[in-house]
Coordinates of C-alpha atoms and ligand atoms in Angstrom, one line a residue:
M1 CA 10.2 -16.0 22.8
I2 CA 9.0 -15.2 19.3
T3 CA 6.8 -12.1 19.4
I4 CA 4.4 -11.1 16.7
N5 CA 3.8 -7.9 14.8
E6 CA 0.9 -6.7 16.9
N7 CA -0.3 -4.4 14.3
Y8 CA -1.9 -7.4 12.7
L9 CA -4.2 -7.6 15.7
K10 CA -5.7 -4.2 14.7
L11 CA -6.9 -5.6 11.4
Q12 CA -10.7 -5.9 11.3
A13 CA -11.4 -9.6 11.4
S14 CA -14.5 -10.0 9.3
Y15 CA -13.2 -10.0 5.8
L16 CA -15.8 -8.7 3.4
F17 CA -15.7 -11.5 0.8
S18 CA -15.6 -14.3 3.4
D19 CA -18.7 -12.8 5.1
I20 CA -20.5 -12.8 1.7
A21 CA -19.4 -16.4 1.0
R22 CA -20.8 -17.5 4.3
R23 CA -24.2 -15.9 3.7
V24 CA -24.3 -17.3 0.1
A25 CA -23.4 -20.8 1.3
K26 CA -26.2 -20.6 4.0
F27 CA -28.7 -19.5 1.4
Q28 CA -27.6 -22.3 -1.0
Q29 CA -27.9 -24.9 1.7
E30 CA -31.4 -23.7 2.5
H31 CA -32.5 -23.4 -1.1
P32 CA -30.5 -26.0 -3.1
E33 CA -32.9 -25.6 -6.0
K34 CA -32.0 -21.9 -6.5
N35 CA -29.3 -21.0 -9.0
V36 CA -27.5 -18.0 -7.4
I37 CA -26.0 -15.4 -9.8
K38 CA -22.9 -13.8 -8.5
L39 CA -22.3 -10.1 -9.4
G40 CA -20.2 -9.5 -6.4
I41 CA -16.4 -10.1 -6.6
G42 CA -14.6 -8.1 -9.3
D43 CA -13.1 -11.0 -11.2
V44 CA -13.3 -11.2 -15.0
T45 CA -15.1 -14.1 -16.7
R46 CA -14.0 -14.1 -20.3
G47 CA -11.1 -16.0 -21.8
L48 CA -7.8 -14.3 -22.7
P49 CA -7.6 -12.4 -26.0
P50 CA -6.5 -14.8 -28.8
A51 CA -3.4 -12.6 -29.5
C52 CA -2.2 -13.1 -25.9
I53 CA -2.9 -16.8 -26.1
A54 CA -0.9 -17.1 -29.3
A55 CA 2.1 -15.2 -27.8
F56 CA 1.8 -17.2 -24.6
H57 CA 2.0 -20.6 -26.5
K58 CA 4.9 -19.4 -28.6
A59 CA 6.8 -18.3 -25.5
I60 CA 6.1 -21.6 -23.8
D61 CA 7.6 -23.4 -26.9
E62 CA 10.6 -21.2 -26.6
M63 CA 11.0 -22.3 -23.0
A64 CA 11.2 -26.0 -24.2
D65 CA 14.3 -25.4 -26.3
D66 CA 17.8 -24.8 -24.8
S67 CA 18.5 -22.2 -27.5
T68 CA 15.5 -20.1 -26.8
F69 CA 15.0 -20.9 -23.1
H70 CA 14.7 -18.0 -20.6
G71 CA 15.8 -18.3 -17.0
Y72 CA 15.7 -15.5 -14.5
G73 CA 14.8 -12.3 -16.3
P74 CA 15.3 -8.7 -15.3
E75 CA 13.4 -8.1 -12.1
Q76 CA 11.9 -4.9 -13.5
G77 CA 10.5 -6.7 -16.5
Y78 CA 11.8 -7.4 -20.0
D79 CA 12.6 -4.3 -22.2
F80 CA 10.2 -5.5 -24.9
L81 CA 7.2 -5.1 -22.4
R82 CA 8.4 -2.0 -20.6
E83 CA 9.0 -0.3 -24.0
A84 CA 5.5 -1.3 -25.3
I85 CA 3.9 0.0 -22.1
A86 CA 5.8 3.3 -22.1
S87 CA 5.0 3.9 -25.8
H88 CA 1.3 2.8 -25.9
D89 CA 0.0 3.7 -22.4
F90 CA 1.9 6.9 -21.8
Q91 CA 3.9 8.5 -24.7
S92 CA 0.9 8.1 -27.0
R93 CA -1.1 10.3 -24.6
G94 CA 1.5 13.0 -24.6
T95 CA 3.2 12.1 -21.3
E96 CA 6.9 11.6 -21.0
I97 CA 7.1 8.4 -19.0
T98 CA 10.0 6.2 -20.2
A99 CA 10.5 2.5 -20.2
D100 CA 13.0 2.6 -17.4
E101 CA 10.3 4.2 -15.1
I102 CA 8.1 1.1 -15.5
F103 CA 8.3 -1.8 -13.0
V104 CA 6.5 -4.9 -14.3
S105 CA 5.1 -7.1 -11.5
D106 CA 2.6 -9.9 -10.9
G107 CA -0.2 -7.7 -9.7
A108 CA -1.4 -4.2 -8.8
K109 CA -2.6 -5.7 -5.5
C110 CA 0.9 -6.6 -4.5
D111 CA 2.3 -3.3 -5.7
T112 CA -0.3 -1.1 -4.1
G113 CA 0.2 -3.2 -0.9
N114 CA 4.0 -3.2 -1.0
I115 CA 4.8 0.4 -2.0
Q116 CA 4.2 1.8 1.5
E117 CA 7.4 -0.1 2.6
I118 CA 9.7 2.6 1.1
F119 CA 8.1 5.4 3.2
S120 CA 8.7 6.2 6.8
E121 CA 6.6 4.7 9.6
D122 CA 5.4 8.0 10.9
I123 CA 4.0 9.6 7.8
V124 CA 0.3 10.6 7.6
I125 CA -1.7 8.5 5.3
A126 CA -4.8 9.8 3.5
I127 CA -7.2 7.1 2.2
P128 CA -10.6 7.4 0.5
D129 CA -13.7 6.0 2.2
P130 CA -15.1 3.8 0.6
V131 CA -11.9 2.2 -0.6
Y132 CA -10.2 -0.9 -2.1
P133 CA -9.2 -2.5 1.3
V134 CA -5.6 -3.3 0.4
Y135 CA -4.4 0.4 0.8
L136 CA -5.8 0.5 4.4
D137 CA -4.9 -3.0 5.6
T138 CA -1.3 -2.8 4.4
N139 CA -0.8 0.4 6.4
V140 CA -2.5 -1.2 9.4
M141 CA 0.1 -4.0 9.2
A142 CA 2.9 -1.4 8.9
G143 CA 1.7 0.3 12.1
R144 CA 0.7 3.7 10.6
T145 CA -3.0 3.8 11.4
G146 CA -3.3 3.7 15.2
D147 CA -6.2 1.9 16.9
F148 CA -9.6 1.2 15.4
V149 CA -12.1 3.3 17.3
D150 CA -15.8 3.7 16.5
G151 CA -15.4 2.2 13.0
R152 CA -12.2 4.1 12.0
Y153 CA -8.5 4.0 12.5
K154 CA -7.6 7.1 14.5
D155 CA -4.4 8.2 12.7
I156 CA -5.7 7.9 9.2
V157 CA -7.0 10.9 7.3
Y158 CA -10.1 9.6 5.7
L159 CA -11.2 11.2 2.4
D160 CA -14.9 10.8 2.4
C161 CA -16.5 10.1 -1.0
N162 CA -20.2 10.7 -1.0
K163 CA -23.1 12.1 -3.1
E164 CA -22.3 15.6 -2.1
N165 CA -18.8 15.6 -3.6
G166 CA -19.7 13.3 -6.5
F167 CA -17.6 10.5 -5.0
V168 CA -14.4 12.5 -5.7
P169 CA -12.9 13.4 -2.4
A170 CA -12.1 17.0 -1.3
L171 CA -8.5 17.9 -0.3
P172 CA -7.8 16.9 3.3
D173 CA -8.4 19.3 6.2
R174 CA -5.1 18.4 7.8
P175 CA -1.7 17.7 6.2
A176 CA -1.2 14.3 4.6
D177 CA 2.1 12.9 3.3
L178 CA 0.9 9.8 1.3
I179 CA -2.4 10.0 -0.6
Y180 CA -4.2 7.1 -2.2
L181 CA -6.4 7.8 -5.2
C182 CA -8.1 5.4 -7.5
F183 CA -9.9 6.4 -10.7
P184 CA -12.1 4.9 -12.2
N185 CA -12.9 4.0 -8.7
N186 CA -13.4 0.7 -7.1
P187 CA -15.9 0.4 -5.5
T188 CA -17.9 3.5 -6.6
G189 CA -17.2 3.6 -10.3
S190 CA -16.7 7.3 -10.1
T191 CA -14.2 9.1 -12.3
A192 CA -11.9 12.1 -11.8
T193 CA -11.6 15.0 -14.3
K194 CA -8.3 16.6 -15.2
E195 CA -9.3 19.6 -13.0
D196 CA -10.0 17.2 -10.0
L197 CA -6.6 15.6 -10.3
Q198 CA -4.8 18.9 -10.9
K199 CA -6.0 20.0 -7.4
W200 CA -4.4 16.9 -5.9
V201 CA -1.2 17.3 -7.8
D202 CA -0.9 20.9 -6.8
Y203 CA -1.6 19.9 -3.2
A204 CA 1.1 17.2 -3.3
R205 CA 3.6 19.6 -4.8
K206 CA 2.9 22.3 -2.2
N207 CA 2.9 19.8 0.7
K208 CA 5.8 17.6 -0.4
A209 CA 3.4 14.7 -0.5
I210 CA 3.2 11.7 -2.8
I211 CA 0.1 10.5 -4.6
L212 CA -0.4 6.8 -5.2
F213 CA -2.7 6.7 -8.2
D214 CA -4.4 3.3 -8.9
A215 CA -5.6 3.2 -12.5
A216 CA -6.4 -0.5 -12.6
Y217 CA -9.7 0.3 -14.4
E218 CA -8.4 2.8 -16.9
A219 CA -9.4 0.7 -19.9
F220 CA -13.1 1.3 -19.1
I221 CA -12.9 5.0 -19.6
Q222 CA -14.9 6.0 -22.7
D223 CA -15.4 9.7 -22.0
S224 CA -12.6 11.2 -24.1
S225 CA -12.3 14.3 -21.8
L226 CA -11.2 12.1 -18.8
P227 CA -7.5 11.5 -18.1
H228 CA -6.4 7.8 -18.3
S229 CA -3.2 8.5 -16.4
I230 CA -2.2 10.9 -13.7
Y231 CA 0.8 11.9 -15.8
E232 CA -1.6 13.8 -18.1
I233 CA -1.8 16.3 -15.3
D234 CA 0.8 19.1 -15.1
G235 CA 3.5 18.4 -12.6
A236 CA 2.3 14.9 -11.7
E237 CA 5.6 13.2 -12.7
E238 CA 7.2 15.0 -9.6
V239 CA 4.7 13.7 -7.1
A240 CA 2.7 10.7 -8.3
L241 CA 3.3 6.9 -8.7
E242 CA 0.8 5.1 -10.9
F243 CA -0.4 1.5 -10.7
R244 CA -1.8 -0.4 -13.7
S245 CA -2.9 -3.9 -14.3
F246 CA -3.6 -6.3 -17.2
S247 CA -6.2 -8.0 -15.0
K248 CA -9.3 -6.0 -16.0
S249 CA -8.0 -4.6 -19.3
A250 CA -7.0 -7.9 -20.8
G251 CA -8.5 -10.6 -18.5
F252 CA -5.2 -11.4 -16.7
T253 CA -6.7 -11.9 -13.2
G254 CA -5.5 -15.5 -13.2
T255 CA -2.5 -15.0 -15.5
R256 CA -1.0 -12.2 -13.3
C257 CA 0.7 -9.2 -14.8
A258 CA 0.7 -5.5 -13.8
Y259 CA 3.1 -2.6 -13.5
T260 CA 4.0 0.4 -11.4
V261 CA 5.3 3.7 -12.8
V262 CA 7.8 5.4 -10.6
P263 CA 9.0 8.5 -12.3
K264 CA 12.7 9.5 -11.8
K265 CA 11.6 13.0 -10.7
C266 CA 9.7 11.7 -7.6
V267 CA 11.6 12.1 -4.4
G268 CA 11.0 11.6 -0.7
W269 CA 13.0 13.2 2.1
D270 CA 15.1 11.8 5.0
K271 CA 14.9 13.3 8.5
A272 CA 17.8 15.6 7.6
G273 CA 15.8 17.0 4.7
T274 CA 17.9 15.4 2.0
P275 CA 15.8 14.3 -1.0
H276 CA 16.1 10.6 -2.2
S277 CA 14.9 9.1 -5.5
L278 CA 11.8 7.0 -5.0
H279 CA 12.7 5.3 -8.3
D280 CA 16.0 4.1 -6.8
M281 CA 14.3 3.0 -3.6
W282 CA 11.6 1.0 -5.4
N283 CA 14.1 -0.5 -7.7
R284 CA 16.1 -1.6 -4.7
R285 CA 13.0 -3.0 -3.0
H286 CA 11.7 -4.7 -6.2
C287 CA 15.1 -6.4 -7.0
T288 CA 15.5 -7.5 -3.4
K289 CA 12.1 -9.1 -2.9
F290 CA 10.8 -9.9 -6.4
N291 CA 12.3 -12.1 -9.1
G292 CA 10.3 -11.0 -12.1
V293 CA 7.2 -12.1 -13.9
S294 CA 7.6 -15.2 -16.0
Y295 CA 8.7 -14.8 -19.6
P296 CA 5.6 -16.4 -21.2
V297 CA 3.3 -14.1 -19.2
Q298 CA 5.3 -11.0 -20.2
R299 CA 5.1 -12.1 -23.9
A300 CA 1.3 -12.5 -23.5
A301 CA 1.1 -9.1 -21.9
E302 CA 3.2 -7.6 -24.8
A303 CA 0.6 -9.0 -27.2
V304 CA -2.0 -6.8 -25.6
Y305 CA -0.3 -3.9 -27.5
S306 CA -0.3 -5.6 -30.9
E307 CA -3.0 -4.4 -33.4
E308 CA -5.1 -7.6 -32.9
G309 CA -4.5 -7.5 -29.2
Q310 CA -5.8 -4.0 -28.9
K311 CA -8.9 -4.9 -30.9
Q312 CA -9.6 -8.0 -28.9
C313 CA -9.1 -6.2 -25.5
E314 CA -11.5 -3.5 -26.7
E315 CA -14.0 -6.2 -27.5
L316 CA -13.7 -7.6 -24.0
I317 CA -14.3 -4.1 -22.5
T318 CA -17.2 -3.5 -24.8
F319 CA -18.7 -6.8 -23.6
Y320 CA -18.5 -5.9 -19.9
R321 CA -19.7 -2.4 -20.7
A322 CA -22.9 -3.8 -22.3
N323 CA -23.4 -5.7 -19.0
A324 CA -22.9 -2.6 -17.0
E325 CA -25.5 -0.8 -19.1
V326 CA -28.1 -3.5 -18.4
V327 CA -27.4 -3.1 -14.6
L328 CA -27.5 0.7 -14.7
Q329 CA -30.7 0.8 -16.8
T330 CA -32.4 -1.7 -14.5
M331 CA -31.5 -0.1 -11.2
E332 CA -32.1 3.4 -12.4
G333 CA -35.4 2.2 -13.9
L334 CA -36.4 0.9 -10.4
G335 CA -35.7 4.4 -9.0
Y336 CA -32.3 3.8 -7.5
E337 CA -29.6 6.5 -7.7
C338 CA -26.5 5.0 -9.3
V339 CA -22.9 6.0 -9.9
G340 CA -20.4 4.4 -12.3
G341 CA -21.2 1.8 -15.0
I342 CA -20.3 4.0 -17.9
N343 CA -16.5 4.5 -17.5
S344 CA -16.2 1.7 -15.0
P345 CA -17.3 -2.0 -14.7
Y346 CA -18.9 -1.2 -11.3
I347 CA -22.2 0.3 -10.5
W348 CA -22.6 1.9 -7.1
I349 CA -26.2 1.9 -6.0
D350 CA -27.8 3.9 -3.2
G351 CA -30.0 1.1 -1.7
K352 CA -31.9 3.5 0.6
M353 CA -31.3 1.0 3.4
D354 CA -28.5 -0.6 5.4
S355 CA -26.1 -2.2 2.8
W356 CA -26.1 -5.7 4.4
E357 CA -29.9 -5.5 4.6
F358 CA -30.0 -4.7 0.9
F359 CA -27.5 -7.5 0.2
D360 CA -29.7 -10.0 2.1
L361 CA -32.8 -8.8 0.2
L362 CA -31.2 -9.3 -3.2
L363 CA -29.9 -12.7 -2.1
N364 CA -33.0 -14.0 -0.5
K365 CA -35.6 -12.6 -2.9
A366 CA -33.7 -12.6 -6.2
G367 CA -30.8 -15.1 -5.7
V368 CA -28.4 -12.4 -6.8
V369 CA -25.1 -11.7 -5.0
C370 CA -23.8 -8.1 -4.9
T371 CA -21.2 -6.5 -2.6
P372 CA -22.4 -4.5 0.4
G373 CA -20.9 -1.0 0.3
A374 CA -20.3 -1.0 4.1
G375 CA -17.5 -3.5 3.5
F376 CA -15.5 -0.8 1.8
G377 CA -15.7 1.7 4.6
T378 CA -18.1 3.8 6.7
C379 CA -19.2 6.0 3.7
G380 CA -20.2 2.8 1.9
N381 CA -23.0 2.2 4.2
G382 CA -26.4 2.4 2.5
Y383 CA -24.8 1.4 -0.8
I384 CA -24.2 -1.8 -2.7
R385 CA -21.8 -2.5 -5.6
I386 CA -22.8 -4.5 -8.6
S387 CA -20.1 -5.8 -10.9
S388 CA -20.5 -6.3 -14.7
F389 CA -18.0 -9.2 -14.7
N390 CA -20.3 -12.1 -15.7
S391 CA -21.9 -13.5 -18.8
H392 CA -24.4 -11.4 -20.6
E393 CA -27.1 -14.1 -20.0
N394 CA -26.4 -14.1 -16.3
V395 CA -26.5 -10.3 -16.0
I396 CA -29.8 -10.2 -17.9
A397 CA -31.3 -13.0 -15.8
A398 CA -30.1 -11.4 -12.6
M399 CA -31.6 -8.0 -13.5
K400 CA -34.9 -9.6 -14.5
R401 CA -35.0 -11.3 -11.0
V402 CA -34.0 -8.1 -9.3
K403 CA -36.7 -6.2 -11.1
E404 CA -39.3 -8.8 -10.0
A405 CA -38.0 -8.8 -6.4
L406 CA -37.9 -5.0 -6.0
R407 CA -40.9 -3.9 -8.0
Ligands
PLP501 N1 -6.5 -2.1 -7.7 C1 -7.9 -2.1 -7.6 C2 -8.6 -0.8 -7.4 C3 -8.6 -3.3 -7.8 O1 -9.9 -3.3 -7.7 C4 -7.9 -4.5 -8.0 C5 -8.6 -5.8 -8.2 O2 -9.7 -6.0 -8.0 C6 -6.5 -4.4 -8.0 C7 -5.8 -3.2 -7.9 C8 -5.7 -5.7 -8.2 O3 -5.3 -5.9 -9.4 P1 -4.3 -7.2 -9.8 O4 -5.2 -8.2 -10.3 O5 -3.4 -6.6 -10.8 O6 -3.6 -7.6 -8.5

């Protein structure tokens, strides 16, 4: 008899975005004349930078000719891209990350979800609340979380992010082995200072823990005092892996390209206390289960680092930032306390009521879709997330309607 991985049965059934889709579909059915504006899901809306498109086309033409065709490439990514990443994203910021510590992939979702495979089943996981659900669900599937009791998995160390701590979690009150951090944060839009991250790096070094640092929204940082990478923090290269993505920085959500940094200094221990290189383990895993990102996509990603590419990506970010500013000004103007929206595309809003109730209010009275904070964890209740990924016209129209509805 084929038996199943019963850990899957512990997953919480109602997936946030399908619940939202169901409520939106019902509203549209009842009000076919209303044009609903969606500021919920974090998907970009603008076309790829022209520099990326030109590189993409050129690479596709190369694929058409026997003499320039590319078959299987290196699983870890082509050197041209790994070197561009190491130089532009890390060495230029004074960190010592090298090209061979970069693993190119088809998404930070897969990487943040898959990385837990190289760690033991019985480690203690610390996860922020609210959180990007992938970190939690992949550990549920792997059997590390225990049962779901009263809204929380009993073996997880939850790192509460709330108004009191400025949505940057405090160190855990019990030992944790694997710590997920994400800054600028999805969903709260909060950022961490160098001092904040230093505390976590010091904790990890002291406790032989590993930090998984998700910097998918790094490109939105405009405050020059904020770190873009955890490797700007002393000692981080011994205890932290970093995840980056071209999805939000260059509009690659549908094109798919991202990367994970696994420094050679990072180790984990076996039961006998012998250290093992996480770089070697991830390399083994990546080469066994992944066959590389396509050549044209990697050429398109490389073009992000060209002079025009950098300029065009900055224009994209500036565009979304202007949307975020409209949302922030509107909601603060209406008297709501907000986080994010300055160094992040997300605005996290204290709705002063249950988050699904606030979601329904915005949908039914304004025809605007947001994301209820409760879908990201217990600490998200009472909040909603508004995303700046839409056209400027739509964001302005949505905020005008929200203003009329909530005034
Ligand atoms: N990490 C965070 C925090 C995200 O919000 C997202 C996407 O929304 C991702 C990772 C996924 O990125 P990718 O498109 O590279 O899979």
